[in-house]
Amino acid sequence: MKDFRKVLSALRVDGKKKVRLGKFATDSRDGIDGKKAARAALDDNTRALAELQRKLYAEAKTAVLVVFQALDTGGKDRVIRNVFGPINPQGVRVTSFKRPTAVELAHDYLWRIHMATPAKGMIGVFNRSHYEDVLVHRVHKLVPAKVLEERYRQLNAFERHLAENNTVIVKFFLHISRNEQKARLQSRLDDPDKRWKFEMGDLTERKFWDQYQEAYQAILDKCSTGAAPWYVIPSDRKWYRDWAVSTILRAVLEKINPKYPSEIEGLDDVVID
Amino acid sequence: MKDFRKVLSALRVDGKKKVRLGKFATDSRDGIDGKKAARAALDDNTRALAELQRKLYAEAKTAVLVVFQALDTGGKDRVIRNVFGPINPQGVRVTSFKRPTAVELAHDYLWRIHMATPAKGMIGVFNRSHYEDVLVHRVHKLVPAKVLEERYRQLNAFERHLAENNTVIVKFFLHISRNEQKARLQSRLDDPDKRWKFEMGDLTERKFWDQYQEAYQAILDKCSTGAAPWYVIPSDRKWYRDWAVSTILRAVLEKINPKYPSEIEGLDDVVID
């Protein structure tokens, strides 16, 4: 079996050569020995992440921003539950970006995003993000090509600013196949407990499948930087997706290497009455 | 063993007769057969709460606001981690109210609180809350008695407003003994991984122990309503505290009885290409 570190680092878009989204698998099993091993590794990652989060919070020096993007049914909700669920909720803040409100639309499109960025010590999780503004807008040609090009640059500048100010950024594109989306939409229709998730609009957007692939390819091409890299996660298999995301995230946190601030002045002589 | 429902409902301040905080135990073991049984019941509650949260979120009709107050080392951080940790972080938002910022102080004291109240479908958890404004202010006589009296009324009016607008409120006072606080402060000093939590200010406030007990008693007396009841949780034993909070919370969610909205018009004839 291939070394998992090599497998996962191959999912990282390096921002050098032209991205061909079609070359990235949606159904990989590489780097881990099947579902059972992946679930065990996820549990192990969870324990490690919980401890790393405690230290990140205690140290309060670095913020972590985790961005999730995907087509409908790509698994954003579930991967957030499975990877971040077991971590102390006080240190994790999930923001789901929905259709912008009137007040939000009256500001520049990064206004609401900036307000939701994590504080030092916190892990901020974005379910959808600032990348929506170069997705729908591109697919449905809501803004001229020139504005789109400006936005890619603005997104990079914004992320660079965050990175230069103590925020570590990692971005995940959950990559599924057209057939897998069909199966998942069908299961939302068939399962009474999932019907509330079904939206007619999802079917409309599904007709633009190729355009969305192209729009994601442009994002990966233009907005994967050293400061804020994209990972393309094969997500047809849920257990593979969860394992890959948690393993990459663990590596990101381990690189930050947060520590409890134990060397605090003047505590050695304290007496408590 | 006494029925656990009776034990826990006795922890609820009914807002009728005068509260004597001294009558509430800090070290109870009532209603559950020891630590092991409490941990097993907590696991069971967690599974139930996770499912109830999914339905609450799907239904998106009711918000739940859970308030935690305690003296320093009372266990707010830990109970939040232990009870809410396993629940989908996308449906839970924890807000820790710290010393107000200059902008917050320039507004009325409920301004920042209102901004943090949960949306429909969400569980909002407050680590400290609007009650800080009748605690420190009372203990250190920062505002005249008349202003304090106005605040108790304002707090009740605010919570009534939330309750009348689809927010279910439950408030927990984590009740510890003076000796238990001493032991916990000492362990923060002794354990290098906990030292970052130690604050000299905690020792100063500890000198006002009796005044804080009195201030909490006033809160329980004046601000426990049908719409927003207080529970006094015996919290010297951490396993008892976690069990009691999760059991009460489960009952609150079960009473809301959220359901997946499965009856959605026009989905029966949908075909996915």
CSV table of N, CA and C in Angstrom, one decimal, chain A residues 69-213:
chain,number,residue,atom,x,y,z
A,69,GLN,N,-15.9,23.2,0.5
A,69,GLN,CA,-16.8,23.5,-0.7
A,69,GLN,C,-17.1,22.2,-1.3
A,70,ALA,N,-18.3,22.1,-2.0
A,70,ALA,CA,-18.7,20.9,-2.7
A,70,ALA,C,-19.9,21.2,-3.5
A,71,LEU,N,-20.2,20.4,-4.5
A,71,LEU,CA,-21.5,20.4,-5.1
A,71,LEU,C,-22.5,19.9,-4.1
A,72,ASP,N,-23.8,20.1,-4.4
A,72,ASP,CA,-24.9,19.6,-3.5
A,72,ASP,C,-24.7,18.1,-3.3
A,73,THR,N,-24.9,17.7,-2.1
A,73,THR,CA,-24.8,16.3,-1.6
A,73,THR,C,-23.3,15.9,-1.5
A,74,GLY,N,-22.4,16.8,-1.7
A,74,GLY,CA,-21.0,16.5,-1.6
A,74,GLY,C,-20.5,16.0,-0.2
A,75,GLY,N,-21.3,16.3,0.8
A,75,GLY,CA,-21.0,15.7,2.1
A,75,GLY,C,-20.4,16.7,3.1
A,76,LYS,N,-20.6,18.0,2.9
A,76,LYS,CA,-20.0,19.0,3.8
A,76,LYS,C,-20.6,18.9,5.2
A,77,ASP,N,-21.9,18.8,5.3
A,77,ASP,CA,-22.5,18.7,6.6
A,77,ASP,C,-22.0,17.5,7.4
A,78,ARG,N,-21.9,16.3,6.7
A,78,ARG,CA,-21.5,15.1,7.3
A,78,ARG,C,-20.1,15.1,7.8
A,79,VAL,N,-19.2,15.6,6.9
A,79,VAL,CA,-17.8,15.5,7.2
A,79,VAL,C,-17.5,16.5,8.4
A,80,ILE,N,-18.3,17.6,8.5
A,80,ILE,CA,-18.1,18.5,9.6
A,80,ILE,C,-18.6,17.8,10.9
A,81,ARG,N,-19.7,17.1,10.8
A,81,ARG,CA,-20.2,16.4,12.0
A,81,ARG,C,-19.1,15.3,12.4
A,82,ASN,N,-18.7,14.5,11.5
A,82,ASN,CA,-17.8,13.4,11.8
A,82,ASN,C,-16.4,13.8,12.3
A,83,VAL,N,-15.9,14.8,11.7
A,83,VAL,CA,-14.5,15.2,12.0
A,83,VAL,C,-14.5,16.2,13.2
A,84,PHE,N,-15.4,17.1,13.3
A,84,PHE,CA,-15.3,18.2,14.3
A,84,PHE,C,-16.3,17.9,15.5
A,85,GLY,N,-17.2,17.0,15.3
A,85,GLY,CA,-18.2,16.7,16.3
A,85,GLY,C,-17.5,16.3,17.7
A,86,PRO,N,-16.5,15.5,17.7
A,86,PRO,CA,-16.0,15.1,19.0
A,86,PRO,C,-15.0,16.1,19.6
A,87,ILE,N,-14.8,17.2,18.9
A,87,ILE,CA,-13.9,18.2,19.5
A,87,ILE,C,-14.7,19.2,20.3
A,88,ASN,N,-14.1,19.7,21.4
A,88,ASN,CA,-14.8,20.7,22.3
A,88,ASN,C,-15.5,21.8,21.5
A,89,PRO,N,-16.8,21.9,21.6
A,89,PRO,CA,-17.5,22.8,20.8
A,89,PRO,C,-17.2,24.3,21.2
A,90,GLN,N,-16.6,24.5,22.3
A,90,GLN,CA,-16.2,25.8,22.7
A,90,GLN,C,-15.1,26.4,21.9
A,91,GLY,N,-14.3,25.4,21.3
A,91,GLY,CA,-13.2,25.9,20.5
A,91,GLY,C,-13.4,25.8,19.0
A,92,VAL,N,-14.6,25.4,18.6
A,92,VAL,CA,-14.9,25.2,17.2
A,92,VAL,C,-16.1,26.1,16.9
A,93,ARG,N,-16.0,26.9,15.8
A,93,ARG,CA,-17.2,27.6,15.4
A,93,ARG,C,-17.5,27.3,14.0
A,94,VAL,N,-18.6,26.7,13.7
A,94,VAL,CA,-19.0,26.4,12.3
A,94,VAL,C,-19.9,27.6,11.8
A,95,THR,N,-19.6,28.1,10.6
A,95,THR,CA,-20.5,29.1,10.0
A,95,THR,C,-21.0,28.5,8.6
A,96,SER,N,-22.3,28.4,8.5
A,96,SER,CA,-22.8,28.0,7.2
A,96,SER,C,-23.3,29.2,6.4
A,97,PHE,N,-22.6,29.5,5.3
A,97,PHE,CA,-23.0,30.6,4.5
A,97,PHE,C,-24.2,30.3,3.6
A,98,LYS,N,-25.3,31.0,3.8
A,98,LYS,CA,-26.4,30.7,3.0
A,98,LYS,C,-26.6,31.9,2.1
A,99,ARG,N,-27.7,31.9,1.3
A,99,ARG,CA,-28.0,33.1,0.5
A,99,ARG,C,-27.8,34.4,1.2
A,100,PRO,N,-27.0,35.3,0.7
A,100,PRO,CA,-26.7,36.5,1.5
A,100,PRO,C,-28.0,37.3,1.8
A,101,THR,N,-28.1,37.9,3.0
A,101,THR,CA,-29.2,38.8,3.3
A,101,THR,C,-29.1,40.1,2.6
A,102,ALA,N,-30.1,40.9,2.7
A,102,ALA,CA,-30.1,42.3,2.1
A,102,ALA,C,-29.0,43.1,2.7
A,103,VAL,N,-28.8,43.0,4.0
A,103,VAL,CA,-27.7,43.8,4.6
A,103,VAL,C,-26.3,43.3,4.1
A,104,GLU,N,-26.2,42.0,4.0
A,104,GLU,CA,-24.9,41.5,3.5
A,104,GLU,C,-24.6,41.9,2.1
A,105,LEU,N,-25.7,41.9,1.3
A,105,LEU,CA,-25.5,42.3,-0.1
A,105,LEU,C,-25.2,43.7,-0.3
A,106,ALA,N,-25.6,44.5,0.7
A,106,ALA,CA,-25.3,45.9,0.6
A,106,ALA,C,-23.8,46.2,0.9
A,107,HIS,N,-23.1,45.2,1.4
A,107,HIS,CA,-21.6,45.3,1.6
A,107,HIS,C,-20.9,44.6,0.5
A,108,ASP,N,-19.5,44.7,0.5
A,108,ASP,CA,-18.7,43.9,-0.4
A,108,ASP,C,-18.8,42.5,0.1
A,109,TYR,N,-18.6,41.5,-0.9
A,109,TYR,CA,-18.9,40.1,-0.6
A,109,TYR,C,-18.0,39.5,0.5
A,110,LEU,N,-16.9,40.1,0.8
A,110,LEU,CA,-16.0,39.6,1.9
A,110,LEU,C,-16.4,40.1,3.3
A,111,TRP,N,-17.3,41.0,3.4
A,111,TRP,CA,-17.7,41.6,4.6
A,111,TRP,C,-18.2,40.6,5.6
A,112,ARG,N,-19.2,39.8,5.2
A,112,ARG,CA,-19.8,38.8,6.1
A,112,ARG,C,-18.8,37.6,6.4
A,113,ILE,N,-17.9,37.4,5.4
A,113,ILE,CA,-16.9,36.4,5.6
A,113,ILE,C,-15.9,36.8,6.7
A,114,HIS,N,-15.4,38.0,6.6
A,114,HIS,CA,-14.4,38.5,7.5
A,114,HIS,C,-15.0,38.5,9.0
A,115,MET,N,-16.2,38.8,9.1
A,115,MET,CA,-16.9,38.8,10.5
A,115,MET,C,-16.9,37.4,11.1
A,116,ALA,N,-16.8,36.4,10.2
A,116,ALA,CA,-16.9,35.0,10.7
A,116,ALA,C,-15.6,34.3,10.8
A,117,THR,N,-14.5,35.0,10.5
A,117,THR,CA,-13.2,34.4,10.6
A,117,THR,C,-12.9,34.1,12.1
A,118,PRO,N,-12.1,33.0,12.4
A,118,PRO,CA,-11.9,32.6,13.8
A,118,PRO,C,-11.0,33.5,14.5
A,119,ALA,N,-11.2,33.6,15.8
A,119,ALA,CA,-10.3,34.3,16.7
A,119,ALA,C,-9.1,33.4,17.0
A,120,LYS,N,-8.0,34.0,17.5
A,120,LYS,CA,-6.8,33.2,17.9
A,120,LYS,C,-7.2,32.2,18.9
A,121,GLY,N,-6.7,31.0,18.7
A,121,GLY,CA,-7.1,29.9,19.6
A,121,GLY,C,-8.3,29.1,19.1
A,122,MET,N,-9.0,29.6,18.2
A,122,MET,CA,-10.2,29.0,17.7
A,122,MET,C,-10.0,28.3,16.4
A,123,ILE,N,-10.9,27.3,16.2
A,123,ILE,CA,-11.0,26.6,14.8
A,123,ILE,C,-12.3,27.1,14.2
A,124,GLY,N,-12.2,27.8,13.1
A,124,GLY,CA,-13.4,28.2,12.4
A,124,GLY,C,-13.6,27.3,11.2
A,125,VAL,N,-14.8,26.8,11.1
A,125,VAL,CA,-15.2,25.9,10.0
A,125,VAL,C,-16.2,26.6,9.1
A,126,PHE,N,-15.9,26.7,7.8
A,126,PHE,CA,-16.8,27.3,6.9
A,126,PHE,C,-17.5,26.3,6.0
A,127,ASN,N,-18.8,26.2,6.1
A,127,ASN,CA,-19.6,25.3,5.3
A,127,ASN,C,-20.2,26.2,4.2
A,128,ARG,N,-19.6,26.1,3.0
A,128,ARG,CA,-19.6,27.1,1.9
A,128,ARG,C,-18.8,28.3,2.4
A,129,SER,N,-18.5,29.2,1.5
A,129,SER,CA,-17.5,30.3,1.9
A,129,SER,C,-17.5,31.4,0.9
A,130,HIS,N,-16.4,32.2,0.9
A,130,HIS,CA,-16.2,33.3,-0.1
A,130,HIS,C,-16.1,32.7,-1.5
A,131,TYR,N,-15.9,31.4,-1.6
A,131,TYR,CA,-15.8,30.9,-3.0
A,131,TYR,C,-17.1,30.8,-3.7
A,132,GLU,N,-18.2,30.9,-3.0
A,132,GLU,CA,-19.5,30.9,-3.6
A,132,GLU,C,-19.6,32.0,-4.6
A,133,ASP,N,-18.8,33.1,-4.3
A,133,ASP,CA,-18.9,34.3,-5.2
A,133,ASP,C,-18.2,34.2,-6.5
A,134,VAL,N,-17.4,33.1,-6.7
A,134,VAL,CA,-16.9,32.8,-8.0
A,134,VAL,C,-17.4,31.5,-8.5
A,135,LEU,N,-18.5,31.0,-8.0
A,135,LEU,CA,-19.1,29.8,-8.4
A,135,LEU,C,-20.4,30.0,-9.2
A,136,VAL,N,-21.4,30.3,-8.4
A,136,VAL,CA,-22.7,30.6,-9.0
A,136,VAL,C,-22.6,31.8,-10.0
A,137,HIS,N,-21.8,32.8,-9.6
A,137,HIS,CA,-21.6,34.0,-10.5
A,137,HIS,C,-20.9,33.6,-11.8
A,138,ARG,N,-20.1,32.6,-11.8
A,138,ARG,CA,-19.4,32.2,-13.0
A,138,ARG,C,-20.3,31.3,-13.9
A,139,VAL,N,-20.9,30.4,-13.2
A,139,VAL,CA,-21.8,29.4,-13.9
A,139,VAL,C,-22.9,30.1,-14.6
A,140,HIS,N,-23.6,31.0,-13.9
A,140,HIS,CA,-24.7,31.7,-14.4
A,140,HIS,C,-24.4,33.0,-15.0
A,141,LYS,N,-23.1,33.3,-15.2
A,141,LYS,CA,-22.7,34.5,-15.8
A,141,LYS,C,-23.3,35.8,-15.2
A,142,LEU,N,-23.3,35.8,-13.9
A,142,LEU,CA,-23.9,37.0,-13.2
A,142,LEU,C,-23.1,38.2,-13.2
A,143,VAL,N,-21.8,38.0,-13.4
A,143,VAL,CA,-20.8,39.1,-13.4
A,143,VAL,C,-19.9,38.9,-14.6
A,144,PRO,N,-19.4,40.0,-15.2
A,144,PRO,CA,-18.5,39.9,-16.3
A,144,PRO,C,-17.2,39.2,-16.0
A,145,ALA,N,-16.6,38.6,-17.0
A,145,ALA,CA,-15.3,37.9,-16.8
A,145,ALA,C,-14.3,38.7,-16.1
A,146,LYS,N,-14.2,40.0,-16.3
A,146,LYS,CA,-13.3,40.9,-15.7
A,146,LYS,C,-13.4,40.9,-14.2
A,147,VAL,N,-14.7,41.0,-13.8
A,147,VAL,CA,-15.0,41.0,-12.3
A,147,VAL,C,-14.6,39.7,-11.7
A,148,LEU,N,-14.8,38.6,-12.4
A,148,LEU,CA,-14.4,37.3,-11.8
A,148,LEU,C,-12.9,37.3,-11.6
A,149,GLU,N,-12.2,37.7,-12.6
A,149,GLU,CA,-10.7,37.7,-12.5
A,149,GLU,C,-10.3,38.6,-11.3
A,150,GLU,N,-10.9,39.7,-11.1
A,150,GLU,CA,-10.6,40.5,-10.0
A,150,GLU,C,-10.9,39.8,-8.7
A,151,ARG,N,-11.9,39.0,-8.7
A,151,ARG,CA,-12.3,38.3,-7.4
A,151,ARG,C,-11.3,37.2,-7.1
A,152,TYR,N,-10.8,36.5,-8.0
A,152,TYR,CA,-9.8,35.5,-7.7
A,152,TYR,C,-8.6,36.2,-7.0
A,153,ARG,N,-8.2,37.3,-7.6
A,153,ARG,CA,-7.1,38.0,-7.0
A,153,ARG,C,-7.4,38.5,-5.6
A,154,GLN,N,-8.6,39.0,-5.4
A,154,GLN,CA,-9.1,39.5,-4.1
A,154,GLN,C,-9.1,38.4,-3.1
A,155,LEU,N,-9.6,37.3,-3.5
A,155,LEU,CA,-9.7,36.1,-2.6
A,155,LEU,C,-8.3,35.7,-2.1
A,156,ASN,N,-7.3,35.7,-3.1
A,156,ASN,CA,-5.9,35.4,-2.7
A,156,ASN,C,-5.4,36.5,-1.7
A,157,ALA,N,-5.7,37.7,-2.0
A,157,ALA,CA,-5.2,38.8,-1.2
A,157,ALA,C,-5.7,38.7,0.2
A,158,PHE,N,-7.0,38.4,0.3
A,158,PHE,CA,-7.7,38.3,1.6
A,158,PHE,C,-7.1,37.1,2.4
A,159,GLU,N,-7.0,36.0,1.8
A,159,GLU,CA,-6.4,34.9,2.5
A,159,GLU,C,-5.0,35.1,2.9
A,160,ARG,N,-4.2,35.8,2.0
A,160,ARG,CA,-2.9,36.1,2.4
A,160,ARG,C,-2.8,37.0,3.6
A,161,HIS,N,-3.7,38.0,3.6
A,161,HIS,CA,-3.8,38.9,4.8
A,161,HIS,C,-4.1,38.1,6.1
A,162,LEU,N,-5.1,37.2,6.0
A,162,LEU,CA,-5.4,36.4,7.2
A,162,LEU,C,-4.2,35.5,7.6
A,163,ALA,N,-3.5,34.9,6.6
A,163,ALA,CA,-2.4,34.1,6.9
A,163,ALA,C,-1.2,34.9,7.6
A,164,GLU,N,-1.1,36.1,7.1
A,164,GLU,CA,0.0,36.9,7.7
A,164,GLU,C,-0.4,37.4,9.0
A,165,ASN,N,-1.6,37.3,9.4
A,165,ASN,CA,-2.0,37.7,10.7
A,165,ASN,C,-2.5,36.5,11.6
A,166,ASN,N,-1.7,35.5,11.6
A,166,ASN,CA,-1.9,34.4,12.6
A,166,ASN,C,-3.0,33.4,12.3
A,167,THR,N,-3.5,33.4,11.0
A,167,THR,CA,-4.6,32.4,10.7
A,167,THR,C,-4.0,31.4,9.7
A,168,VAL,N,-4.1,30.1,10.1
A,168,VAL,CA,-3.7,29.0,9.3
A,168,VAL,C,-4.9,28.5,8.5
A,169,ILE,N,-4.8,28.5,7.2
A,169,ILE,CA,-6.0,28.2,6.3
A,169,ILE,C,-5.8,26.8,5.6
A,170,VAL,N,-6.8,26.0,5.6
A,170,VAL,CA,-6.8,24.8,4.8
A,170,VAL,C,-8.2,24.7,4.1
A,171,LYS,N,-8.2,24.3,2.8
A,171,LYS,CA,-9.4,24.3,2.1
A,171,LYS,C,-9.7,23.0,1.5
A,172,PHE,N,-10.9,22.5,1.6
A,172,PHE,CA,-11.2,21.1,1.1
A,172,PHE,C,-12.3,21.2,0.1
A,173,PHE,N,-12.0,20.7,-1.1
A,173,PHE,CA,-13.1,20.5,-2.1
A,173,PHE,C,-13.5,19.0,-2.1
A,174,LEU,N,-14.7,18.8,-1.7
A,174,LEU,CA,-15.2,17.4,-1.6
A,174,LEU,C,-15.7,17.0,-3.0
A,175,HIS,N,-15.0,16.1,-3.6
A,175,HIS,CA,-15.1,15.8,-5.0
A,175,HIS,C,-15.9,14.5,-5.2
A,176,ILE,N,-17.1,14.7,-5.8
A,176,ILE,CA,-18.0,13.5,-6.1
A,176,ILE,C,-18.3,13.4,-7.5
A,177,SER,N,-18.7,12.2,-7.9
A,177,SER,CA,-19.1,11.9,-9.3
A,177,SER,C,-20.5,12.3,-9.6
A,178,ARG,N,-20.8,12.4,-10.8
A,178,ARG,CA,-22.2,12.8,-11.2
A,178,ARG,C,-23.2,11.7,-10.8
A,179,ASN,N,-22.8,10.4,-10.9
A,179,ASN,CA,-23.6,9.3,-10.5
A,179,ASN,C,-23.8,9.2,-9.0
A,180,GLU,N,-22.8,9.5,-8.3
A,180,GLU,CA,-22.9,9.5,-6.8
A,180,GLU,C,-23.9,10.6,-6.4
A,181,GLN,N,-23.8,11.8,-7.0
A,181,GLN,CA,-24.8,12.8,-6.7
A,181,GLN,C,-26.2,12.3,-7.0
A,182,LYS,N,-26.4,11.7,-8.1
A,182,LYS,CA,-27.7,11.2,-8.4
A,182,LYS,C,-28.2,10.2,-7.3
A,183,ALA,N,-27.4,9.3,-6.9
A,183,ALA,CA,-27.8,8.3,-5.9
A,183,ALA,C,-28.1,9.1,-4.5
A,184,ARG,N,-27.3,10.1,-4.2
A,184,ARG,CA,-27.6,10.8,-2.9
A,184,ARG,C,-28.9,11.6,-3.0
A,185,LEU,N,-29.1,12.3,-4.1
A,185,LEU,CA,-30.4,13.0,-4.3
A,185,LEU,C,-31.6,12.0,-4.2
A,186,GLN,N,-31.4,10.9,-4.8
A,186,GLN,CA,-32.5,9.9,-4.8
A,186,GLN,C,-32.8,9.4,-3.4
A,187,SER,N,-31.7,9.3,-2.6
A,187,SER,CA,-31.9,8.8,-1.2
A,187,SER,C,-32.6,9.8,-0.4
A,188,ARG,N,-32.3,11.1,-0.7
A,188,ARG,CA,-33.0,12.2,0.0
A,188,ARG,C,-34.5,12.1,-0.3
A,189,LEU,N,-34.8,11.8,-1.5
A,189,LEU,CA,-36.3,11.7,-1.8
A,189,LEU,C,-36.9,10.4,-1.2
A,190,ASP,N,-36.1,9.4,-1.1
A,190,ASP,CA,-36.7,8.1,-0.6
A,190,ASP,C,-36.8,8.0,0.9
A,191,ASP,N,-35.9,8.7,1.6
A,191,ASP,CA,-35.9,8.5,3.0
A,191,ASP,C,-36.7,9.7,3.7
A,192,PRO,N,-37.8,9.4,4.4
A,192,PRO,CA,-38.6,10.5,5.0
A,192,PRO,C,-37.8,11.4,5.9
A,193,ASP,N,-36.7,10.8,6.6
A,193,ASP,CA,-35.9,11.6,7.5
A,193,ASP,C,-34.9,12.5,6.7
A,194,LYS,N,-34.8,12.3,5.4
A,194,LYS,CA,-33.9,13.2,4.7
A,194,LYS,C,-34.6,14.2,3.7
A,195,ARG,N,-35.9,14.0,3.6
A,195,ARG,CA,-36.6,14.8,2.6
A,195,ARG,C,-36.5,16.3,2.8
A,196,TRP,N,-36.3,16.7,4.1
A,196,TRP,CA,-36.2,18.1,4.4
A,196,TRP,C,-35.0,18.7,3.8
A,197,LYS,N,-34.0,17.9,3.4
A,197,LYS,CA,-32.8,18.4,2.8
A,197,LYS,C,-32.9,18.6,1.3
A,198,PHE,N,-34.0,18.0,0.7
A,198,PHE,CA,-34.1,18.0,-0.7
A,198,PHE,C,-34.6,19.4,-1.2
A,199,GLU,N,-34.0,20.0,-2.2
A,199,GLU,CA,-34.5,21.2,-2.7
A,199,GLU,C,-34.6,21.1,-4.2
A,200,MET,N,-35.7,21.6,-4.7
A,200,MET,CA,-35.9,21.6,-6.2
A,200,MET,C,-34.7,22.3,-6.9
A,201,GLY,N,-34.2,23.3,-6.3
A,201,GLY,CA,-33.1,24.1,-6.9
A,201,GLY,C,-31.9,23.2,-7.1
A,202,ASP,N,-31.7,22.2,-6.3
A,202,ASP,CA,-30.6,21.3,-6.5
A,202,ASP,C,-30.6,20.6,-7.9
A,203,LEU,N,-31.8,20.3,-8.3
A,203,LEU,CA,-32.0,19.7,-9.6
A,203,LEU,C,-31.7,20.6,-10.8
A,204,THR,N,-32.1,21.9,-10.6
A,204,THR,CA,-31.7,22.9,-11.6
A,204,THR,C,-30.2,23.0,-11.7
A,205,GLU,N,-29.6,23.1,-10.5
A,205,GLU,CA,-28.1,23.3,-10.6
A,205,GLU,C,-27.4,22.1,-11.1
A,206,ARG,N,-28.0,20.9,-10.9
A,206,ARG,CA,-27.4,19.7,-11.4
A,206,ARG,C,-27.3,19.7,-13.0
A,207,LYS,N,-28.2,20.4,-13.6
A,207,LYS,CA,-28.1,20.5,-15.1
A,207,LYS,C,-26.8,21.3,-15.5
A,208,PHE,N,-26.3,22.0,-14.6
A,208,PHE,CA,-25.1,22.8,-14.9
A,208,PHE,C,-23.8,22.1,-14.4
A,209,TRP,N,-23.9,20.8,-14.3
A,209,TRP,CA,-22.8,20.0,-13.8
A,209,TRP,C,-21.4,20.3,-14.4
A,210,ASP,N,-21.4,20.3,-15.7
A,210,ASP,CA,-20.1,20.6,-16.4
A,210,ASP,C,-19.6,22.0,-16.1
A,211,GLN,N,-20.5,23.0,-16.1
A,211,GLN,CA,-20.1,24.3,-15.8
A,211,GLN,C,-19.5,24.5,-14.3
A,212,TYR,N,-20.1,23.7,-13.4
A,212,TYR,CA,-19.6,23.8,-12.0
A,212,TYR,C,-18.3,23.1,-11.9
A,213,GLN,N,-18.1,22.0,-12.6
A,213,GLN,CA,-16.7,21.4,-12.6
A,213,GLN,C,-15.7,22.4,-13.2
